[in-house]
Amino acid sequence: MATGTAAPGRAQIEERHLRTDRWWLSPAVTVTILVAFIVYSTWRAFANDDYFAEPYVSPFYSPCLAENCDSMPLSANAPLFGDWWSLSPALIILIFPLGFRLTCYYYRKAYYRGFWASPSACAVPEPRSKYSGETKFPLIMQNFHRYFFYFAVIVALILSWDVLIAFRDEHGAWGHMGLGTLVLLANVLLIWAYTLSCHSCRHIIGGRLKHFSKHPVRYKYWQFVSRLNTKHMQLAWASLFSVALADLYVYLVASGAFDDPRFF
Ligand code: FES
């Protein structure tokens, strides 16, 4: 069945749609940034090298769940995967933040528009005439988002631990602070802000309550999360950049490209 201005019941005009602004710019930018991130993160995830420069750990490799990790004495290290695991340890853990972002309500909108033109923008018809929404496999799996949220909280807690140990020097003494400490700190703050601004988080905290007045503490949290939620799109992008930059910083220090400037 025809779509857009050619759909049955619409005025018969030649144009496929009537938008004259640069509606294609936003999906084009989305595709460019996401492709760049996918290329970078795939390279880093498979590299299995230069992800640790005491006391800094790349967020792509934390927590390290395989025996074949670099020795990271101060960081969250739990070798649940024995010596049979020969691939990069990042591949074990990245599935959780990846699943969280892939099923995120905002990213869904962004990549449906950017990659699938479904639709590319408001009032621009999609090329397909059939639409089953997210009611069938595989898109019905998007409903797992609320479960990925719980894993995302665990990952954020572990990254917070990584920031804490970034205030210790290589001998374990407190009081160290380098540029890397600040880079990891900025990243974890953005990760927390993005995670707590999640629509599922907002529902978990304040959903299904009939009377806010009977739940004043949850109401307070819900108000806080609701304020963050209005910035979810911005936080989605900011935290995507920050996690890549944090990994890049650790990579540059670990590979010897430059020395971490130390303030204390
Ligand atoms: Fe975006 Fe949950 S809706 S992270």
PDB file of N, CA and C in Angstrom, residues 161-255:
ATOM      1  N   TRP A 161      33.674   2.381  41.431  1.00  0.00           N
ATOM      2  CA  TRP A 161      34.800   1.808  42.180  1.00  0.00           C
ATOM      3  C   TRP A 161      36.110   2.103  41.455  1.00  0.00           C
ATOM      4  N   ASP A 162      36.087   2.004  40.142  1.00  0.00           N
ATOM      5  CA  ASP A 162      37.304   2.290  39.357  1.00  0.00           C
ATOM      6  C   ASP A 162      37.746   3.736  39.556  1.00  0.00           C
ATOM      7  N   VAL A 163      36.775   4.639  39.678  1.00  0.00           N
ATOM      8  CA  VAL A 163      37.131   6.042  39.915  1.00  0.00           C
ATOM      9  C   VAL A 163      37.740   6.186  41.309  1.00  0.00           C
ATOM     10  N   LEU A 164      37.143   5.473  42.256  1.00  0.00           N
ATOM     11  CA  LEU A 164      37.663   5.548  43.632  1.00  0.00           C
ATOM     12  C   LEU A 164      39.130   5.120  43.676  1.00  0.00           C
ATOM     13  N   ILE A 165      39.435   4.000  43.029  1.00  0.00           N
ATOM     14  CA  ILE A 165      40.830   3.537  43.087  1.00  0.00           C
ATOM     15  C   ILE A 165      41.758   4.412  42.237  1.00  0.00           C
ATOM     16  N   ALA A 166      41.170   5.261  41.381  1.00  0.00           N
ATOM     17  CA  ALA A 166      42.008   6.189  40.617  1.00  0.00           C
ATOM     18  C   ALA A 166      42.515   7.325  41.505  1.00  0.00           C
ATOM     19  N   PHE A 167      42.017   7.363  42.772  1.00  0.00           N
ATOM     20  CA  PHE A 167      42.551   8.320  43.746  1.00  0.00           C
ATOM     21  C   PHE A 167      43.665   7.687  44.581  1.00  0.00           C
ATOM     22  N   ARG A 168      44.077   6.477  44.203  1.00  0.00           N
ATOM     23  CA  ARG A 168      45.214   5.842  44.873  1.00  0.00           C
ATOM     24  C   ARG A 168      46.351   5.739  43.869  1.00  0.00           C
ATOM     25  N   ASP A 169      47.571   5.798  44.387  1.00  0.00           N
ATOM     26  CA  ASP A 169      48.683   5.687  43.442  1.00  0.00           C
ATOM     27  C   ASP A 169      48.984   4.217  43.169  1.00  0.00           C
ATOM     28  N   GLU A 170      50.046   3.978  42.404  1.00  0.00           N
ATOM     29  CA  GLU A 170      50.343   2.598  41.989  1.00  0.00           C
ATOM     30  C   GLU A 170      50.726   1.700  43.157  1.00  0.00           C
ATOM     31  N   HIS A 171      51.041   2.331  44.325  1.00  0.00           N
ATOM     32  CA  HIS A 171      51.365   1.525  45.511  1.00  0.00           C
ATOM     33  C   HIS A 171      50.158   1.347  46.427  1.00  0.00           C
ATOM     34  N   GLY A 172      49.025   1.912  46.038  1.00  0.00           N
ATOM     35  CA  GLY A 172      47.818   1.756  46.844  1.00  0.00           C
ATOM     36  C   GLY A 172      47.634   2.859  47.867  1.00  0.00           C
ATOM     37  N   ALA A 173      48.459   3.903  47.849  1.00  0.00           N
ATOM     38  CA  ALA A 173      48.335   4.982  48.835  1.00  0.00           C
ATOM     39  C   ALA A 173      47.336   6.025  48.326  1.00  0.00           C
ATOM     40  N   TRP A 174      46.458   6.483  49.242  1.00  0.00           N
ATOM     41  CA  TRP A 174      45.463   7.481  48.861  1.00  0.00           C
ATOM     42  C   TRP A 174      46.098   8.836  48.631  1.00  0.00           C
ATOM     43  N   GLY A 175      45.431   9.683  47.855  1.00  0.00           N
ATOM     44  CA  GLY A 175      45.897  11.053  47.686  1.00  0.00           C
ATOM     45  C   GLY A 175      46.398  11.335  46.279  1.00  0.00           C
ATOM     46  N   HIS A 176      46.340  10.331  45.401  1.00  0.00           N
ATOM     47  CA  HIS A 176      46.773  10.560  44.028  1.00  0.00           C
ATOM     48  C   HIS A 176      45.663  11.216  43.225  1.00  0.00           C
ATOM     49  N   MET A 177      46.024  12.141  42.381  1.00  0.00           N
ATOM     50  CA  MET A 177      45.071  12.640  41.398  1.00  0.00           C
ATOM     51  C   MET A 177      45.809  13.060  40.138  1.00  0.00           C
ATOM     52  N   GLY A 178      45.438  12.453  39.043  1.00  0.00           N
ATOM     53  CA  GLY A 178      46.018  12.807  37.758  1.00  0.00           C
ATOM     54  C   GLY A 178      44.907  13.225  36.810  1.00  0.00           C
ATOM     55  N   LEU A 179      45.297  13.613  35.623  1.00  0.00           N
ATOM     56  CA  LEU A 179      44.275  13.986  34.635  1.00  0.00           C
ATOM     57  C   LEU A 179      43.348  12.795  34.375  1.00  0.00           C
ATOM     58  N   GLY A 180      43.924  11.584  34.409  1.00  0.00           N
ATOM     59  CA  GLY A 180      43.130  10.379  34.195  1.00  0.00           C
ATOM     60  C   GLY A 180      42.038  10.216  35.247  1.00  0.00           C
ATOM     61  N   THR A 181      42.347  10.603  36.502  1.00  0.00           N
ATOM     62  CA  THR A 181      41.335  10.530  37.565  1.00  0.00           C
ATOM     63  C   THR A 181      40.132  11.386  37.176  1.00  0.00           C
ATOM     64  N   LEU A 182      40.407  12.599  36.692  1.00  0.00           N
ATOM     65  CA  LEU A 182      39.319  13.517  36.345  1.00  0.00           C
ATOM     66  C   LEU A 182      38.549  13.021  35.121  1.00  0.00           C
ATOM     67  N   VAL A 183      39.283  12.421  34.177  1.00  0.00           N
ATOM     68  CA  VAL A 183      38.618  11.889  32.977  1.00  0.00           C
ATOM     69  C   VAL A 183      37.653  10.764  33.372  1.00  0.00           C
ATOM     70  N   LEU A 184      38.123   9.844  34.237  1.00  0.00           N
ATOM     71  CA  LEU A 184      37.264   8.738  34.669  1.00  0.00           C
ATOM     72  C   LEU A 184      36.101   9.245  35.520  1.00  0.00           C
ATOM     73  N   LEU A 185      36.375  10.285  36.333  1.00  0.00           N
ATOM     74  CA  LEU A 185      35.319  10.837  37.187  1.00  0.00           C
ATOM     75  C   LEU A 185      34.217  11.475  36.330  1.00  0.00           C
ATOM     76  N   ALA A 186      34.620  12.282  35.355  1.00  0.00           N
ATOM     77  CA  ALA A 186      33.622  12.917  34.475  1.00  0.00           C
ATOM     78  C   ALA A 186      32.807  11.852  33.761  1.00  0.00           C
ATOM     79  N   ASN A 187      33.486  10.793  33.328  1.00  0.00           N
ATOM     80  CA  ASN A 187      32.770   9.725  32.617  1.00  0.00           C
ATOM     81  C   ASN A 187      31.743   9.053  33.514  1.00  0.00           C
ATOM     82  N   VAL A 188      32.140   8.734  34.745  1.00  0.00           N
ATOM     83  CA  VAL A 188      31.203   7.986  35.589  1.00  0.00           C
ATOM     84  C   VAL A 188      30.019   8.870  36.000  1.00  0.00           C
ATOM     85  N   LEU A 189      30.245  10.166  36.152  1.00  0.00           N
ATOM     86  CA  LEU A 189      29.123  11.054  36.473  1.00  0.00           C
ATOM     87  C   LEU A 189      28.114  11.069  35.320  1.00  0.00           C
ATOM     88  N   LEU A 190      28.633  11.118  34.100  1.00  0.00           N
ATOM     89  CA  LEU A 190      27.732  11.106  32.939  1.00  0.00           C
ATOM     90  C   LEU A 190      27.039   9.757  32.782  1.00  0.00           C
ATOM     91  N   ILE A 191      27.765   8.675  33.083  1.00  0.00           N
ATOM     92  CA  ILE A 191      27.156   7.338  33.008  1.00  0.00           C
ATOM     93  C   ILE A 191      26.010   7.229  34.021  1.00  0.00           C
ATOM     94  N   TRP A 192      26.246   7.726  35.243  1.00  0.00           N
ATOM     95  CA  TRP A 192      25.189   7.689  36.257  1.00  0.00           C
ATOM     96  C   TRP A 192      24.001   8.544  35.829  1.00  0.00           C
ATOM     97  N   ALA A 193      24.289   9.738  35.326  1.00  0.00           N
ATOM     98  CA  ALA A 193      23.192  10.633  34.922  1.00  0.00           C
ATOM     99  C   ALA A 193      22.371  10.000  33.799  1.00  0.00           C
ATOM    100  N   TYR A 194      23.054   9.382  32.841  1.00  0.00           N
ATOM    101  CA  TYR A 194      22.333   8.711  31.751  1.00  0.00           C
ATOM    102  C   TYR A 194      21.521   7.534  32.285  1.00  0.00           C
ATOM    103  N   THR A 195      22.140   6.729  33.163  1.00  0.00           N
ATOM    104  CA  THR A 195      21.458   5.532  33.679  1.00  0.00           C
ATOM    105  C   THR A 195      20.230   5.927  34.505  1.00  0.00           C
ATOM    106  N   LEU A 196      20.384   6.927  35.378  1.00  0.00           N
ATOM    107  CA  LEU A 196      19.254   7.310  36.237  1.00  0.00           C
ATOM    108  C   LEU A 196      18.179   8.076  35.481  1.00  0.00           C
ATOM    109  N   SER A 197      18.537   8.639  34.324  1.00  0.00           N
ATOM    110  CA  SER A 197      17.525   9.352  33.543  1.00  0.00           C
ATOM    111  C   SER A 197      16.712   8.410  32.664  1.00  0.00           C
ATOM    112  N   CYS A 198      17.009   7.122  32.749  1.00  0.00           N
ATOM    113  CA  CYS A 198      16.332   6.100  31.934  1.00  0.00           C
ATOM    114  C   CYS A 198      14.824   6.091  32.219  1.00  0.00           C
ATOM    115  N   HIS A 199      14.040   5.901  31.185  1.00  0.00           N
ATOM    116  CA  HIS A 199      12.581   5.855  31.352  1.00  0.00           C
ATOM    117  C   HIS A 199      12.167   4.676  32.245  1.00  0.00           C
ATOM    118  N   SER A 200      12.871   3.553  32.121  1.00  0.00           N
ATOM    119  CA  SER A 200      12.541   2.403  32.972  1.00  0.00           C
ATOM    120  C   SER A 200      12.830   2.722  34.429  1.00  0.00           C
ATOM    121  N   CYS A 201      13.929   3.424  34.677  1.00  0.00           N
ATOM    122  CA  CYS A 201      14.284   3.810  36.046  1.00  0.00           C
ATOM    123  C   CYS A 201      13.172   4.674  36.633  1.00  0.00           C
ATOM    124  N   ARG A 202      12.697   5.615  35.825  1.00  0.00           N
ATOM    125  CA  ARG A 202      11.627   6.511  36.299  1.00  0.00           C
ATOM    126  C   ARG A 202      10.379   5.710  36.654  1.00  0.00           C
ATOM    127  N   HIS A 203      10.102   4.707  35.847  1.00  0.00           N
ATOM    128  CA  HIS A 203       8.917   3.891  36.121  1.00  0.00           C
ATOM    129  C   HIS A 203       9.134   3.013  37.358  1.00  0.00           C
ATOM    130  N   ILE A 204      10.345   2.464  37.487  1.00  0.00           N
ATOM    131  CA  ILE A 204      10.628   1.609  38.651  1.00  0.00           C
ATOM    132  C   ILE A 204      10.465   2.420  39.943  1.00  0.00           C
ATOM    133  N   ILE A 205      10.912   3.673  39.889  1.00  0.00           N
ATOM    134  CA  ILE A 205      10.880   4.487  41.114  1.00  0.00           C
ATOM    135  C   ILE A 205       9.475   5.030  41.413  1.00  0.00           C
ATOM    136  N   GLY A 206       8.810   5.528  40.395  1.00  0.00           N
ATOM    137  CA  GLY A 206       7.538   6.199  40.684  1.00  0.00           C
ATOM    138  C   GLY A 206       6.323   5.600  40.006  1.00  0.00           C
ATOM    139  N   GLY A 207       6.541   4.561  39.197  1.00  0.00           N
ATOM    140  CA  GLY A 207       5.411   3.981  38.468  1.00  0.00           C
ATOM    141  C   GLY A 207       4.487   3.191  39.384  1.00  0.00           C
ATOM    142  N   ARG A 208       3.283   3.039  38.983  1.00  0.00           N
ATOM    143  CA  ARG A 208       2.271   2.232  39.664  1.00  0.00           C
ATOM    144  C   ARG A 208       1.926   2.729  41.064  1.00  0.00           C
ATOM    145  N   LEU A 209       2.368   3.922  41.428  1.00  0.00           N
ATOM    146  CA  LEU A 209       1.966   4.481  42.721  1.00  0.00           C
ATOM    147  C   LEU A 209       0.656   5.241  42.528  1.00  0.00           C
ATOM    148  N   LYS A 210      -0.299   4.973  43.362  1.00  0.00           N
ATOM    149  CA  LYS A 210      -1.581   5.683  43.216  1.00  0.00           C
ATOM    150  C   LYS A 210      -1.561   7.014  43.962  1.00  0.00           C
ATOM    151  N   HIS A 211      -0.814   7.039  45.082  1.00  0.00           N
ATOM    152  CA  HIS A 211      -0.802   8.262  45.889  1.00  0.00           C
ATOM    153  C   HIS A 211       0.645   8.635  46.230  1.00  0.00           C
ATOM    154  N   PHE A 212       1.154   9.635  45.561  1.00  0.00           N
ATOM    155  CA  PHE A 212       2.516  10.076  45.873  1.00  0.00           C
ATOM    156  C   PHE A 212       2.618  10.503  47.336  1.00  0.00           C
ATOM    157  N   SER A 213       1.529  11.056  47.881  1.00  0.00           N
ATOM    158  CA  SER A 213       1.577  11.567  49.249  1.00  0.00           C
ATOM    159  C   SER A 213       1.868  10.452  50.264  1.00  0.00           C
ATOM    160  N   LYS A 214       1.558   9.205  49.886  1.00  0.00           N
ATOM    161  CA  LYS A 214       1.828   8.097  50.816  1.00  0.00           C
ATOM    162  C   LYS A 214       3.242   7.551  50.652  1.00  0.00           C
ATOM    163  N   HIS A 215       3.961   8.032  49.658  1.00  0.00           N
ATOM    164  CA  HIS A 215       5.329   7.553  49.397  1.00  0.00           C
ATOM    165  C   HIS A 215       6.243   8.755  49.178  1.00  0.00           C
ATOM    166  N   PRO A 216       6.444   9.565  50.223  1.00  0.00           N
ATOM    167  CA  PRO A 216       7.182  10.828  50.033  1.00  0.00           C
ATOM    168  C   PRO A 216       8.623  10.625  49.565  1.00  0.00           C
ATOM    169  N   VAL A 217       9.278   9.520  50.033  1.00  0.00           N
ATOM    170  CA  VAL A 217      10.681   9.315  49.634  1.00  0.00           C
ATOM    171  C   VAL A 217      10.753   8.950  48.157  1.00  0.00           C
ATOM    172  N   ARG A 218       9.886   8.017  47.753  1.00  0.00           N
ATOM    173  CA  ARG A 218       9.888   7.652  46.318  1.00  0.00           C
ATOM    174  C   ARG A 218       9.486   8.845  45.458  1.00  0.00           C
ATOM    175  N   TYR A 219       8.596   9.661  45.982  1.00  0.00           N
ATOM    176  CA  TYR A 219       8.173  10.844  45.232  1.00  0.00           C
ATOM    177  C   TYR A 219       9.351  11.790  45.000  1.00  0.00           C
ATOM    178  N   LYS A 220      10.172  11.956  46.056  1.00  0.00           N
ATOM    179  CA  LYS A 220      11.353  12.833  45.928  1.00  0.00           C
ATOM    180  C   LYS A 220      12.294  12.289  44.857  1.00  0.00           C
ATOM    181  N   TYR A 221      12.583  10.962  44.950  1.00  0.00           N
ATOM    182  CA  TYR A 221      13.460  10.338  43.945  1.00  0.00           C
ATOM    183  C   TYR A 221      12.860  10.472  42.547  1.00  0.00           C
ATOM    184  N   TRP A 222      11.557  10.253  42.473  1.00  0.00           N
ATOM    185  CA  TRP A 222      10.873  10.303  41.171  1.00  0.00           C
ATOM    186  C   TRP A 222      10.990  11.696  40.560  1.00  0.00           C
ATOM    187  N   GLN A 223      10.873  12.733  41.428  1.00  0.00           N
ATOM    188  CA  GLN A 223      11.013  14.106  40.927  1.00  0.00           C
ATOM    189  C   GLN A 223      12.420  14.340  40.396  1.00  0.00           C
ATOM    190  N   PHE A 224      13.424  13.830  41.129  1.00  0.00           N
ATOM    191  CA  PHE A 224      14.818  13.985  40.708  1.00  0.00           C
ATOM    192  C   PHE A 224      15.050  13.285  39.363  1.00  0.00           C
ATOM    193  N   VAL A 225      14.593  12.022  39.296  1.00  0.00           N
ATOM    194  CA  VAL A 225      14.788  11.243  38.066  1.00  0.00           C
ATOM    195  C   VAL A 225      14.010  11.867  36.904  1.00  0.00           C
ATOM    196  N   SER A 226      12.840  12.413  37.199  1.00  0.00           N
ATOM    197  CA  SER A 226      12.031  13.033  36.136  1.00  0.00           C
ATOM    198  C   SER A 226      12.748  14.247  35.552  1.00  0.00           C
ATOM    199  N   ARG A 227      13.428  14.995  36.420  1.00  0.00           N
ATOM    200  CA  ARG A 227      14.179  16.159  35.909  1.00  0.00           C
ATOM    201  C   ARG A 227      15.316  15.695  35.005  1.00  0.00           C
ATOM    202  N   LEU A 228      16.011  14.644  35.450  1.00  0.00           N
ATOM    203  CA  LEU A 228      17.091  14.098  34.607  1.00  0.00           C
ATOM    204  C   LEU A 228      16.525  13.548  33.302  1.00  0.00           C
ATOM    205  N   ASN A 229      15.349  12.937  33.405  1.00  0.00           N
ATOM    206  CA  ASN A 229      14.747  12.279  32.242  1.00  0.00           C
ATOM    207  C   ASN A 229      14.505  13.251  31.080  1.00  0.00           C
ATOM    208  N   THR A 230      14.240  14.527  31.431  1.00  0.00           N
ATOM    209  CA  THR A 230      14.009  15.502  30.349  1.00  0.00           C
ATOM    210  C   THR A 230      15.284  15.741  29.533  1.00  0.00           C
ATOM    211  N   LYS A 231      16.436  15.334  30.088  1.00  0.00           N
ATOM    212  CA  LYS A 231      17.713  15.526  29.377  1.00  0.00           C
ATOM    213  C   LYS A 231      18.259  14.181  28.878  1.00  0.00           C
ATOM    214  N   HIS A 232      17.400  13.200  28.762  1.00  0.00           N
ATOM    215  CA  HIS A 232      17.899  11.858  28.448  1.00  0.00           C
ATOM    216  C   HIS A 232      18.663  11.814  27.116  1.00  0.00           C
ATOM    217  N   MET A 233      18.156  12.503  26.119  1.00  0.00           N
ATOM    218  CA  MET A 233      18.833  12.495  24.818  1.00  0.00           C
ATOM    219  C   MET A 233      20.249  13.072  24.939  1.00  0.00           C
ATOM    220  N   GLN A 234      20.347  14.232  25.573  1.00  0.00           N
ATOM    221  CA  GLN A 234      21.666  14.856  25.709  1.00  0.00           C
ATOM    222  C   GLN A 234      22.610  13.960  26.516  1.00  0.00           C
ATOM    223  N   LEU A 235      22.072  13.346  27.574  1.00  0.00           N
ATOM    224  CA  LEU A 235      22.910  12.484  28.410  1.00  0.00           C
ATOM    225  C   LEU A 235      23.320  11.221  27.649  1.00  0.00           C
ATOM    226  N   ALA A 236      22.445  10.741  26.772  1.00  0.00           N
ATOM    227  CA  ALA A 236      22.785   9.558  25.962  1.00  0.00           C
ATOM    228  C   ALA A 236      24.018   9.848  25.110  1.00  0.00           C
ATOM    229  N   TRP A 237      24.033  11.017  24.469  1.00  0.00           N
ATOM    230  CA  TRP A 237      25.171  11.349  23.607  1.00  0.00           C
ATOM    231  C   TRP A 237      26.415  11.702  24.438  1.00  0.00           C
ATOM    232  N   ALA A 238      26.209  12.494  25.486  1.00  0.00           N
ATOM    233  CA  ALA A 238      27.370  12.923  26.292  1.00  0.00           C
ATOM    234  C   ALA A 238      28.073  11.719  26.904  1.00  0.00           C
ATOM    235  N   SER A 239      27.290  10.749  27.407  1.00  0.00           N
ATOM    236  CA  SER A 239      27.914   9.577  28.038  1.00  0.00           C
ATOM    237  C   SER A 239      28.545   8.659  26.998  1.00  0.00           C
ATOM    238  N   LEU A 240      28.006   8.664  25.779  1.00  0.00           N
ATOM    239  CA  LEU A 240      28.628   7.860  24.712  1.00  0.00           C
ATOM    240  C   LEU A 240      30.015   8.427  24.377  1.00  0.00           C
ATOM    241  N   PHE A 241      30.074   9.758  24.267  1.00  0.00           N
ATOM    242  CA  PHE A 241      31.372  10.394  23.996  1.00  0.00           C
ATOM    243  C   PHE A 241      32.326  10.170  25.164  1.00  0.00           C
ATOM    244  N   SER A 242      31.815  10.341  26.381  1.00  0.00           N
ATOM    245  CA  SER A 242      32.718  10.284  27.540  1.00  0.00           C
ATOM    246  C   SER A 242      33.297   8.892  27.726  1.00  0.00           C
ATOM    247  N   VAL A 243      32.494   7.853  27.457  1.00  0.00           N
ATOM    248  CA  VAL A 243      33.025   6.504  27.663  1.00  0.00           C
ATOM    249  C   VAL A 243      34.109   6.199  26.613  1.00  0.00           C
ATOM    250  N   ALA A 244      33.909   6.698  25.393  1.00  0.00           N
ATOM    251  CA  ALA A 244      34.924   6.492  24.352  1.00  0.00           C
ATOM    252  C   ALA A 244      36.189   7.290  24.688  1.00  0.00           C
ATOM    253  N   LEU A 245      35.997   8.519  25.178  1.00  0.00           N
ATOM    254  CA  LEU A 245      37.162   9.342  25.517  1.00  0.00           C
ATOM    255  C   LEU A 245      37.927   8.769  26.712  1.00  0.00           C
ATOM    256  N   ALA A 246      37.188   8.238  27.693  1.00  0.00           N
ATOM    257  CA  ALA A 246      37.854   7.637  28.852  1.00  0.00           C
ATOM    258  C   ALA A 246      38.697   6.442  28.411  1.00  0.00           C
ATOM    259  N   ASP A 247      38.130   5.614  27.523  1.00  0.00           N
ATOM    260  CA  ASP A 247      38.893   4.470  27.017  1.00  0.00           C
ATOM    261  C   ASP A 247      40.106   4.946  26.223  1.00  0.00           C
ATOM    262  N   LEU A 248      39.905   5.975  25.389  1.00  0.00           N
ATOM    263  CA  LEU A 248      41.014   6.488  24.579  1.00  0.00           C
ATOM    264  C   LEU A 248      42.134   7.023  25.473  1.00  0.00           C
ATOM    265  N   TYR A 249      41.741   7.698  26.549  1.00  0.00           N
ATOM    266  CA  TYR A 249      42.749   8.251  27.468  1.00  0.00           C
ATOM    267  C   TYR A 249      43.590   7.129  28.073  1.00  0.00           C
ATOM    268  N   VAL A 250      42.897   6.088  28.578  1.00  0.00           N
ATOM    269  CA  VAL A 250      43.635   4.969  29.185  1.00  0.00           C
ATOM    270  C   VAL A 250      44.526   4.298  28.134  1.00  0.00           C
ATOM    271  N   TYR A 251      43.998   4.172  26.932  1.00  0.00           N
ATOM    272  CA  TYR A 251      44.786   3.557  25.846  1.00  0.00           C
ATOM    273  C   TYR A 251      46.072   4.357  25.587  1.00  0.00           C
ATOM    274  N   LEU A 252      45.936   5.691  25.520  1.00  0.00           N
ATOM    275  CA  LEU A 252      47.106   6.523  25.214  1.00  0.00           C
ATOM    276  C   LEU A 252      48.155   6.448  26.324  1.00  0.00           C
ATOM    277  N   VAL A 253      47.676   6.430  27.576  1.00  0.00           N
ATOM    278  CA  VAL A 253      48.635   6.334  28.697  1.00  0.00           C
ATOM    279  C   VAL A 253      49.253   4.938  28.725  1.00  0.00           C
ATOM    280  N   ALA A 254      48.413   3.908  28.576  1.00  0.00           N
ATOM    281  CA  ALA A 254      48.911   2.525  28.666  1.00  0.00           C
ATOM    282  C   ALA A 254      49.882   2.199  27.528  1.00  0.00           C
ATOM    283  N   SER A 255      49.632   2.784  26.372  1.00  0.00           N
ATOM    284  CA  SER A 255      50.500   2.457  25.226  1.00  0.00           C
ATOM    285  C   SER A 255      51.753   3.329  25.214  1.00  0.00           C
TER     286      SER A 255
END
